[in-house]
Coordinates of C-alpha atoms in Angstrom, one line a residue:
M1 CA 128.0 75.3 74.4
Q2 CA 127.7 79.0 74.9
L3 CA 124.4 80.9 74.8
Y4 CA 124.2 84.7 74.6
L5 CA 121.8 86.4 76.9
P6 CA 120.4 89.6 75.2
I7 CA 119.2 91.4 78.4
A8 CA 122.1 90.3 80.7
E9 CA 124.5 91.0 77.8
I10 CA 126.8 88.1 78.6
P11 CA 127.4 84.6 77.2
V12 CA 126.7 81.6 79.5
N13 CA 127.0 77.8 79.3
I14 CA 123.6 76.5 78.4
F15 CA 124.1 73.2 80.2
V16 CA 125.0 74.9 83.4
I17 CA 121.9 77.1 83.3
F18 CA 119.7 74.1 82.4
A19 CA 121.2 72.1 85.3
M20 CA 120.5 75.0 87.7
G21 CA 116.8 75.1 86.6
G22 CA 116.5 71.4 87.0
A23 CA 118.0 71.3 90.4
V24 CA 115.9 74.1 91.7
G25 CA 112.8 72.7 90.1
F26 CA 113.5 69.4 92.0
L27 CA 113.7 71.3 95.3
S28 CA 110.5 73.2 94.4
G29 CA 108.5 70.0 94.0
L30 CA 110.2 68.4 97.1
F31 CA 109.7 71.2 99.6
G32 CA 106.7 73.1 98.2
I33 CA 108.8 76.2 97.6
G34 CA 109.2 78.4 94.5
G35 CA 113.0 77.9 94.6
G36 CA 113.9 81.5 93.8
F37 CA 115.7 81.9 97.1
L38 CA 118.3 79.4 95.8
L39 CA 118.2 80.1 92.0
T40 CA 118.6 83.9 92.2
P41 CA 121.8 83.6 94.3
L42 CA 123.2 80.9 91.9
L43 CA 122.6 83.2 88.9
I44 CA 124.2 86.2 90.7
F45 CA 127.2 84.1 91.8
S46 CA 127.6 82.9 88.2
G47 CA 128.0 86.6 87.0
I48 CA 124.5 87.5 85.8
P49 CA 123.5 91.0 87.0
P50 CA 121.3 91.0 90.1
A51 CA 118.5 93.0 88.5
V52 CA 118.2 90.5 85.6
S53 CA 118.6 87.5 87.9
V54 CA 115.7 88.6 90.2
A55 CA 113.3 89.5 87.4
T56 CA 114.0 86.4 85.2
V57 CA 113.8 83.9 88.1
T58 CA 110.2 84.8 88.6
T59 CA 109.5 83.1 85.2
Q60 CA 111.3 79.9 86.3
V61 CA 109.3 79.9 89.6
V62 CA 106.1 80.0 87.6
A63 CA 107.1 77.1 85.4
S64 CA 108.4 74.8 88.2
S65 CA 105.4 75.7 90.4
A66 CA 102.9 75.0 87.7
S67 CA 104.5 71.6 87.0
A68 CA 104.3 70.6 90.7
V69 CA 100.8 72.0 91.2
V70 CA 99.4 69.6 88.7
T71 CA 100.8 66.7 90.7
Y72 CA 99.3 68.0 94.0
W73 CA 96.0 68.9 92.3
R74 CA 95.6 65.3 91.1
R75 CA 96.1 64.2 94.7
K76 CA 93.4 66.7 95.9
A77 CA 96.0 68.2 98.2
I78 CA 95.3 71.9 97.5
D79 CA 92.9 74.3 99.4
F80 CA 91.9 76.5 96.5
K81 CA 89.9 78.9 98.7
L82 CA 92.8 79.5 101.0
A83 CA 95.2 79.8 98.1
G84 CA 92.9 82.3 96.4
I85 CA 92.9 84.7 99.3
L86 CA 96.6 84.4 99.7
L87 CA 96.9 85.2 96.0
A88 CA 94.8 88.4 96.3
G89 CA 97.3 89.7 98.8
G90 CA 100.2 88.4 96.8
V91 CA 99.3 90.3 93.6
F92 CA 99.0 93.6 95.6
G93 CA 102.4 92.9 97.3
S94 CA 103.9 92.2 93.9
L95 CA 102.8 95.5 92.5
I96 CA 104.3 97.5 95.4
G97 CA 107.5 95.4 95.1
V98 CA 107.9 96.4 91.5
I99 CA 107.6 100.0 92.3
L100 CA 110.3 99.8 95.0
F101 CA 112.5 97.7 92.7
D102 CA 112.5 100.3 90.1
V103 CA 113.3 103.1 92.6
L104 CA 116.2 101.1 94.1
Q105 CA 117.6 100.4 90.7
S106 CA 117.4 104.0 89.6
V107 CA 119.4 105.2 92.7
G108 CA 122.0 102.3 92.4
Q109 CA 121.2 100.6 95.7
L110 CA 119.4 97.5 94.4
D111 CA 122.4 95.1 94.6
L112 CA 123.1 96.0 98.3
V113 CA 119.5 95.8 99.3
I114 CA 119.2 92.3 97.7
S115 CA 122.3 91.0 99.5
L116 CA 121.3 92.4 102.9
S117 CA 117.8 91.2 102.6
Y118 CA 118.9 87.6 101.8
V119 CA 121.2 87.5 104.7
T120 CA 118.5 88.8 107.1
F121 CA 115.5 86.8 106.0
L122 CA 117.3 83.5 105.2
G123 CA 119.4 83.6 108.4
A124 CA 116.4 84.3 110.7
I125 CA 113.9 81.9 109.0
G126 CA 116.5 79.1 108.4
G127 CA 117.6 79.3 112.1
L128 CA 114.1 79.0 113.4
M129 CA 113.3 76.1 111.0
L130 CA 116.5 74.3 111.9
F131 CA 115.8 74.6 115.7
E132 CA 112.2 73.3 115.3
S133 CA 113.1 70.4 112.9
V134 CA 115.9 69.1 115.1
R135 CA 113.7 69.3 118.2
A136 CA 111.0 67.4 116.4
I137 CA 113.4 64.7 115.2
R138 CA 114.8 64.3 118.7
R139 CA 111.3 63.9 120.2
R140 CA 110.3 61.3 117.6
K141 CA 113.4 59.2 118.3
S142 CA 112.9 59.4 122.1
G143 CA 109.2 58.5 121.7
S144 CA 107.9 61.8 123.2
A145 CA 104.7 63.2 122.1
P146 CA 105.1 66.2 119.7
S147 CA 104.3 69.6 121.2
A148 CA 103.1 71.1 118.0
R149 CA 99.4 72.0 118.0
R150 CA 97.0 70.0 115.9
P151 CA 95.0 71.7 113.2
G152 CA 91.9 73.3 114.6
Q153 CA 93.5 74.4 117.9
H154 CA 93.5 78.1 118.5
N155 CA 96.1 80.8 118.9
W156 CA 95.9 84.6 118.9
I157 CA 95.3 84.7 115.2
H158 CA 92.0 83.0 115.7
G159 CA 90.7 85.9 117.8
L160 CA 90.9 88.3 114.8
P161 CA 87.7 89.5 113.0
L162 CA 86.5 88.8 109.5
K163 CA 86.6 85.0 109.8
V164 CA 86.2 82.7 106.9
R165 CA 85.8 78.9 106.9
F166 CA 88.3 76.8 104.9
R167 CA 86.7 73.4 104.7
R168 CA 89.6 71.7 102.9
S169 CA 92.1 72.8 105.6
K170 CA 89.5 72.4 108.4
L171 CA 90.1 76.0 109.5
Y172 CA 88.0 78.9 110.6
V173 CA 90.2 82.0 110.8
S174 CA 90.3 85.7 109.9
V175 CA 91.2 86.7 106.4
I176 CA 93.4 89.5 107.7
P177 CA 96.6 87.3 108.4
V178 CA 95.9 85.3 105.2
V179 CA 95.9 88.4 103.0
G180 CA 98.8 89.9 104.9
L181 CA 100.9 86.8 104.5
G182 CA 100.1 86.7 100.8
A183 CA 101.1 90.4 100.4
I184 CA 104.4 89.9 102.2
I185 CA 105.3 86.9 100.0
G186 CA 104.4 88.8 96.8
F187 CA 106.4 91.9 97.9
L188 CA 109.5 89.9 98.8
G189 CA 109.1 87.7 95.7
T190 CA 109.3 90.8 93.4
I191 CA 112.1 92.4 95.2
L192 CA 114.3 89.3 95.7
G193 CA 113.1 87.0 93.0
I194 CA 111.9 84.4 95.4
G195 CA 108.7 82.4 95.4
G196 CA 108.5 82.8 99.2
G197 CA 107.6 79.1 99.9
F198 CA 110.4 78.9 102.5
M199 CA 108.4 81.5 104.5
M200 CA 104.9 80.5 103.3
V201 CA 105.1 76.8 104.3
P202 CA 106.2 77.4 108.0
A203 CA 103.8 80.3 108.3
L204 CA 100.8 78.2 107.2
I205 CA 101.8 75.3 109.5
Y206 CA 102.7 77.2 112.7
L207 CA 100.5 80.3 112.5
L208 CA 97.4 79.2 110.7
R209 CA 97.7 75.5 111.7
V210 CA 97.1 74.3 108.1
P211 CA 97.5 70.4 107.9
T212 CA 100.8 69.4 106.5
S213 CA 99.2 67.3 103.8
I214 CA 97.6 70.4 102.4
V215 CA 100.4 73.0 102.9
I216 CA 102.7 72.2 100.0
G217 CA 100.2 72.1 97.3
T218 CA 98.4 75.2 98.5
S219 CA 101.7 77.1 98.9
L220 CA 102.7 76.2 95.3
F221 CA 99.4 77.2 93.9
Q222 CA 99.6 80.7 95.5
I223 CA 103.3 81.0 94.4
L224 CA 102.4 80.1 90.8
F225 CA 100.0 83.0 90.3
T226 CA 101.8 85.5 92.5
M227 CA 105.0 85.0 90.5
A228 CA 103.1 85.1 87.2
A229 CA 101.9 88.6 88.3
A230 CA 105.5 89.6 89.3
T231 CA 106.8 88.4 85.8
I232 CA 104.2 90.6 84.1
F233 CA 105.0 93.6 86.3
H234 CA 108.7 93.2 85.7
S235 CA 108.3 92.8 81.9
M236 CA 106.2 95.9 81.6
G237 CA 107.9 98.0 84.3
T238 CA 111.6 97.3 84.9
K239 CA 112.1 95.5 81.6
T240 CA 114.8 93.2 83.1
V241 CA 113.4 89.8 82.2
D242 CA 115.8 87.9 79.9
I243 CA 113.6 85.6 77.8
V244 CA 116.4 83.4 76.6
L245 CA 117.6 82.8 80.2
A246 CA 114.1 82.3 81.3
L247 CA 113.2 79.6 78.8
T248 CA 116.4 77.6 79.6
L249 CA 115.6 77.7 83.3
M250 CA 112.0 76.9 82.8
I251 CA 112.6 73.7 80.8
G252 CA 115.0 72.4 83.5
G253 CA 112.6 73.5 86.2
V254 CA 109.6 71.7 84.9
I255 CA 111.5 68.4 84.5
G256 CA 113.0 68.7 88.0
A257 CA 109.8 69.6 89.7
Q258 CA 108.1 66.4 88.7
F259 CA 110.9 64.3 90.3
G260 CA 110.8 66.4 93.4
A261 CA 107.1 66.2 93.9
R262 CA 107.3 62.4 93.7
M263 CA 110.2 62.1 96.1
G264 CA 108.6 64.5 98.6
Q265 CA 105.9 61.9 99.4
N266 CA 108.5 59.5 100.7
L267 CA 110.0 61.8 103.4
R268 CA 108.6 62.7 106.8
G269 CA 107.7 66.3 107.5
D270 CA 110.5 66.8 110.1
Q271 CA 113.1 65.5 107.6
L272 CA 111.8 67.9 104.9
R273 CA 111.9 70.8 107.2
L274 CA 115.5 70.0 108.3
L275 CA 116.8 69.8 104.8
L276 CA 115.0 73.0 103.8
A277 CA 116.5 74.8 106.9
L278 CA 120.0 73.7 105.9
L279 CA 119.5 75.0 102.4
V280 CA 118.1 78.3 103.6
L281 CA 121.0 78.8 106.0
G282 CA 123.6 77.8 103.4
V283 CA 122.4 80.4 100.9
G284 CA 122.2 83.1 103.6
L285 CA 125.8 82.3 104.7
R286 CA 127.0 82.6 101.1
F287 CA 125.6 86.1 100.8
A288 CA 127.1 87.1 104.2
V289 CA 130.5 86.0 103.1
D290 CA 130.3 88.1 99.9
L291 CA 129.3 91.2 102.0
L292 CA 132.3 90.7 104.3
L293 CA 134.9 90.0 101.7
V294 CA 137.0 92.9 100.3
P295 CA 136.0 93.5 96.6
D296 CA 138.6 93.2 93.9
D297 CA 137.7 96.6 92.5
F298 CA 136.9 99.4 95.0
Y299 CA 135.3 101.6 92.4
S300 CA 133.0 101.1 89.5
I301 CA 131.5 103.3 86.8
A302 CA 127.9 103.0 85.8
I303 CA 125.7 105.1 83.5
R304 CA 122.2 105.9 84.9
K305 CA 119.1 105.7 82.8
G306 CA 118.4 109.0 81.2
A307 CA 121.8 110.4 81.8
G308 CA 123.1 112.8 79.2
S309 CA 126.4 112.3 77.3

């Protein structure tokens, strides 16, 4: 069954798009991520223009995150104070991201920047997560004590000023890295169409020492409102949000997120991190291959906005 997308200006198979949303929603609930790092590439690989893919995916991230947040809220697994400060930074980062997005689109460099950014960020973060998760699994099987620090132990971040106590996470840390982390996630989410959970979750665990039981729900809560802001900014600024595509993805994402959130409770933390690392590396590798392959057409013609006839 074909569905015409008015902003992307192409017909697509509605069942394929629905399945994409459901699969990514499932991963969102399972890993505590927005899922945009996977869904945006899938849409691009299926022929939807990168600008439309990035902007529209923010709406799906909102829907799938909201669905999963309800589950974690009922379990009291969200630190709302920590999420609120992350959100403040995220909204600011989203605003800056939309401005840069519009500039890159106007000069015709958006597609290249998106591809290079995915290869860089996904490769680096996926490699680090893979190394850490494999090491944790080996130590668990050998019976060795884990070397990861327990929540409450200090690192250099705890020496920064402007400290705030987060009772739910049992932390007493500076708001500077919290706001900075939120701003980075918001910025990248707007530019790349990602919720940023694949960076947020490891950062909260390894930098701020947030307990694993609180991380996923808190990450999803911050992602929910940051991506809501990004959706509004894209709708008003770049005008590349395709509502038909968004609704199809959102319906699938909401359904998939519920199943993912339930299954996530049955897997150990090191297993979740290993699976997430493999997903991140796989997507990054796919973008790298596309950059290295010789294109079918060496030249293309595009009409810039505001160009005369």
